[in-house]
């Protein structure tokens, strides 16, 4: 993955940012979770999903923090589309260099396929 992250950074497909924290676990334990109203569990799940999908307003591509850990990050189709557009706008010499490696070509293919699935999760 380091090779792909580096290529993405070099091609302007990613941006540096600091992630915002995930919501604190509001339950006293698994029994509290199980006995909680569904609306309470749903609210927590919604907040956690929003944190997993976070981006930075005005930035284009994929935030690098999503590719730097095994945290539960969601990378959406729009982020991937933006990243691939940045790649297409990068220099032909950089694209030729990167595309000389089969891993990079496979990574680009995988990103393109991920768009049709709404994105992907990093775990």
PDB file of C-alpha atoms in Angstrom:
ATOM      1  CA  UNK A   1       0.000   0.000   0.000  1.00  0.00           C
ATOM      2  CA  UNK A   2       2.905   2.373   0.630  1.00  0.00           C
ATOM      3  CA  UNK A   3       3.736   2.352  -3.073  1.00  0.00           C
ATOM      4  CA  UNK A   4       0.148   3.215  -3.992  1.00  0.00           C
ATOM      5  CA  UNK A   5      -0.095   5.928  -1.327  1.00  0.00           C
ATOM      6  CA  UNK A   6       3.138   7.479  -2.598  1.00  0.00           C
ATOM      7  CA  UNK A   7       1.947   7.424  -6.207  1.00  0.00           C
ATOM      8  CA  UNK A   8      -1.366   8.951  -5.232  1.00  0.00           C
ATOM      9  CA  UNK A   9       0.374  11.690  -3.271  1.00  0.00           C
ATOM     10  CA  UNK A  10       2.760  12.434  -6.134  1.00  0.00           C
ATOM     11  CA  UNK A  11      -0.143  12.644  -8.594  1.00  0.00           C
ATOM     12  CA  UNK A  12      -2.157  14.985  -6.338  1.00  0.00           C
ATOM     13  CA  UNK A  13      -4.857  12.365  -5.747  1.00  0.00           C
ATOM     14  CA  UNK A  14      -4.694  12.789  -1.970  1.00  0.00           C
ATOM     15  CA  UNK A  15      -4.402  15.672   0.452  1.00  0.00           C
ATOM     16  CA  UNK A  16      -3.007  16.052   3.923  1.00  0.00           C
ATOM     17  CA  UNK A  17      -5.477  16.691   6.703  1.00  0.00           C
ATOM     18  CA  UNK A  18      -6.091  15.820  10.314  1.00  0.00           C
ATOM     19  CA  UNK A  19      -8.969  13.487  11.004  1.00  0.00           C
ATOM     20  CA  UNK A  20     -11.716  14.498  13.371  1.00  0.00           C
ATOM     21  CA  UNK A  21     -12.382  12.155  16.305  1.00  0.00           C
ATOM     22  CA  UNK A  22     -14.944   9.416  16.203  1.00  0.00           C
ATOM     23  CA  UNK A  23     -17.896   9.706  18.603  1.00  0.00           C
ATOM     24  CA  UNK A  24     -17.346   8.388  22.095  1.00  0.00           C
ATOM     25  CA  UNK A  25     -19.082   5.102  22.934  1.00  0.00           C
ATOM     26  CA  UNK A  26     -22.190   6.337  24.799  1.00  0.00           C
ATOM     27  CA  UNK A  27     -23.169   2.982  26.263  1.00  0.00           C
ATOM     28  CA  UNK A  28     -22.182   1.540  29.614  1.00  0.00           C
ATOM     29  CA  UNK A  29     -21.403  -1.820  28.062  1.00  0.00           C
ATOM     30  CA  UNK A  30     -22.770  -4.451  25.749  1.00  0.00           C
ATOM     31  CA  UNK A  31     -25.856  -4.988  27.934  1.00  0.00           C
ATOM     32  CA  UNK A  32     -26.650  -1.275  27.718  1.00  0.00           C
ATOM     33  CA  UNK A  33     -26.217  -1.457  23.923  1.00  0.00           C
ATOM     34  CA  UNK A  34     -28.533  -4.469  23.674  1.00  0.00           C
ATOM     35  CA  UNK A  35     -31.221  -2.964  25.879  1.00  0.00           C
ATOM     36  CA  UNK A  36     -31.054   0.530  24.383  1.00  0.00           C
ATOM     37  CA  UNK A  37     -33.846   1.806  22.204  1.00  0.00           C
ATOM     38  CA  UNK A  38     -33.154   1.213  18.521  1.00  0.00           C
ATOM     39  CA  UNK A  39     -33.242   4.968  17.933  1.00  0.00           C
ATOM     40  CA  UNK A  40     -30.326   5.419  20.356  1.00  0.00           C
ATOM     41  CA  UNK A  41     -28.282   2.699  18.639  1.00  0.00           C
ATOM     42  CA  UNK A  42     -29.174   4.138  15.226  1.00  0.00           C
ATOM     43  CA  UNK A  43     -28.040   7.614  16.290  1.00  0.00           C
ATOM     44  CA  UNK A  44     -24.676   6.257  17.402  1.00  0.00           C
ATOM     45  CA  UNK A  45     -24.267   4.206  14.213  1.00  0.00           C
ATOM     46  CA  UNK A  46     -25.091   7.272  12.101  1.00  0.00           C
ATOM     47  CA  UNK A  47     -22.524   9.400  13.939  1.00  0.00           C
ATOM     48  CA  UNK A  48     -19.877   6.687  13.596  1.00  0.00           C
ATOM     49  CA  UNK A  49     -20.550   6.302   9.862  1.00  0.00           C
ATOM     50  CA  UNK A  50     -20.312  10.070   9.379  1.00  0.00           C
ATOM     51  CA  UNK A  51     -16.943  10.076  11.151  1.00  0.00           C
ATOM     52  CA  UNK A  52     -15.768   7.167   8.977  1.00  0.00           C
ATOM     53  CA  UNK A  53     -16.726   9.038   5.803  1.00  0.00           C
ATOM     54  CA  UNK A  54     -15.339  12.432   6.817  1.00  0.00           C
ATOM     55  CA  UNK A  55     -13.683  14.694   4.273  1.00  0.00           C
ATOM     56  CA  UNK A  56     -12.436  18.262   4.394  1.00  0.00           C
ATOM     57  CA  UNK A  57     -14.646  20.883   2.760  1.00  0.00           C
ATOM     58  CA  UNK A  58     -13.016  22.480  -0.254  1.00  0.00           C
ATOM     59  CA  UNK A  59     -10.398  19.760  -0.660  1.00  0.00           C
ATOM     60  CA  UNK A  60     -10.272  17.434  -3.661  1.00  0.00           C
ATOM     61  CA  UNK A  61      -9.417  13.733  -3.636  1.00  0.00           C
ATOM     62  CA  UNK A  62      -8.884  11.397  -0.721  1.00  0.00           C
ATOM     63  CA  UNK A  63      -7.598  12.557   2.672  1.00  0.00           C
ATOM     64  CA  UNK A  64      -4.312  10.782   3.328  1.00  0.00           C
ATOM     65  CA  UNK A  65      -5.310   9.812   6.867  1.00  0.00           C
ATOM     66  CA  UNK A  66      -7.816   7.380   5.368  1.00  0.00           C
ATOM     67  CA  UNK A  67      -4.972   5.457   3.747  1.00  0.00           C
ATOM     68  CA  UNK A  68      -2.546   5.556   6.667  1.00  0.00           C
ATOM     69  CA  UNK A  69      -4.222   3.305   9.236  1.00  0.00           C
ATOM     70  CA  UNK A  70      -6.465   0.319   9.605  1.00  0.00           C
ATOM     71  CA  UNK A  71      -9.167   2.497  11.054  1.00  0.00           C
ATOM     72  CA  UNK A  72     -12.665   2.054   9.733  1.00  0.00           C
ATOM     73  CA  UNK A  73     -12.548   4.634   6.953  1.00  0.00           C
ATOM     74  CA  UNK A  74     -15.083   4.950   4.181  1.00  0.00           C
ATOM     75  CA  UNK A  75     -13.846   6.302   0.876  1.00  0.00           C
ATOM     76  CA  UNK A  76     -16.772   7.313  -1.284  1.00  0.00           C
ATOM     77  CA  UNK A  77     -17.235   7.248  -5.030  1.00  0.00           C
ATOM     78  CA  UNK A  78     -16.955  11.039  -5.249  1.00  0.00           C
ATOM     79  CA  UNK A  79     -13.570  11.021  -3.503  1.00  0.00           C
ATOM     80  CA  UNK A  80     -12.341   8.333  -5.882  1.00  0.00           C
ATOM     81  CA  UNK A  81     -13.663  10.172  -8.937  1.00  0.00           C
ATOM     82  CA  UNK A  82     -11.896  13.339  -7.797  1.00  0.00           C
ATOM     83  CA  UNK A  83      -8.674  11.427  -7.183  1.00  0.00           C
ATOM     84  CA  UNK A  84      -8.787   9.832 -10.624  1.00  0.00           C
ATOM     85  CA  UNK A  85      -9.464  13.233 -12.223  1.00  0.00           C
ATOM     86  CA  UNK A  86      -6.395  14.605 -10.455  1.00  0.00           C
ATOM     87  CA  UNK A  87      -4.418  11.655 -11.760  1.00  0.00           C
ATOM     88  CA  UNK A  88      -5.529  12.354 -15.325  1.00  0.00           C
ATOM     89  CA  UNK A  89      -4.471  15.988 -14.871  1.00  0.00           C
ATOM     90  CA  UNK A  90      -0.999  15.031 -13.609  1.00  0.00           C
ATOM     91  CA  UNK A  91       1.993  15.112 -15.906  1.00  0.00           C
ATOM     92  CA  UNK A  92       2.224  12.531 -18.680  1.00  0.00           C
ATOM     93  CA  UNK A  93       5.741  11.649 -17.541  1.00  0.00           C
ATOM     94  CA  UNK A  94       4.551  10.872 -14.001  1.00  0.00           C
ATOM     95  CA  UNK A  95       1.667   8.779 -15.324  1.00  0.00           C
ATOM     96  CA  UNK A  96       4.034   6.870 -17.605  1.00  0.00           C
ATOM     97  CA  UNK A  97       6.419   6.246 -14.714  1.00  0.00           C
ATOM     98  CA  UNK A  98       3.673   5.021 -12.400  1.00  0.00           C
ATOM     99  CA  UNK A  99       1.953   2.935 -15.070  1.00  0.00           C
ATOM    100  CA  UNK A 100       5.226   1.099 -15.646  1.00  0.00           C
ATOM    101  CA  UNK A 101       4.398  -0.878 -12.507  1.00  0.00           C
ATOM    102  CA  UNK A 102       1.720  -3.576 -12.674  1.00  0.00           C
ATOM    103  CA  UNK A 103       0.699  -2.922  -9.065  1.00  0.00           C
ATOM    104  CA  UNK A 104      -0.139   0.688  -9.893  1.00  0.00           C
ATOM    105  CA  UNK A 105      -2.162  -0.302 -12.957  1.00  0.00           C
ATOM    106  CA  UNK A 106      -4.078  -2.869 -10.885  1.00  0.00           C
ATOM    107  CA  UNK A 107      -4.676  -0.232  -8.179  1.00  0.00           C
ATOM    108  CA  UNK A 108      -6.127   2.226 -10.709  1.00  0.00           C
ATOM    109  CA  UNK A 109      -8.366  -0.505 -12.122  1.00  0.00           C
ATOM    110  CA  UNK A 110      -9.538  -1.374  -8.612  1.00  0.00           C
ATOM    111  CA  UNK A 111     -10.305   2.278  -7.841  1.00  0.00           C
ATOM    112  CA  UNK A 112     -12.330   2.572 -11.042  1.00  0.00           C
ATOM    113  CA  UNK A 113     -14.311  -0.544 -10.135  1.00  0.00           C
ATOM    114  CA  UNK A 114     -14.861   0.720  -6.590  1.00  0.00           C
ATOM    115  CA  UNK A 115     -16.737   3.732  -7.965  1.00  0.00           C
ATOM    116  CA  UNK A 116     -19.531   1.488  -9.233  1.00  0.00           C
ATOM    117  CA  UNK A 117     -19.848   0.015  -5.720  1.00  0.00           C
ATOM    118  CA  UNK A 118     -20.170   3.417  -4.068  1.00  0.00           C
ATOM    119  CA  UNK A 119     -16.571   3.377  -2.796  1.00  0.00           C
ATOM    120  CA  UNK A 120     -14.771   1.129  -0.343  1.00  0.00           C
ATOM    121  CA  UNK A 121     -13.958   0.664   3.318  1.00  0.00           C
ATOM    122  CA  UNK A 122     -10.437   0.684   4.726  1.00  0.00           C
ATOM    123  CA  UNK A 123     -10.085  -1.672   7.666  1.00  0.00           C
TER     124      UNK A 123
END
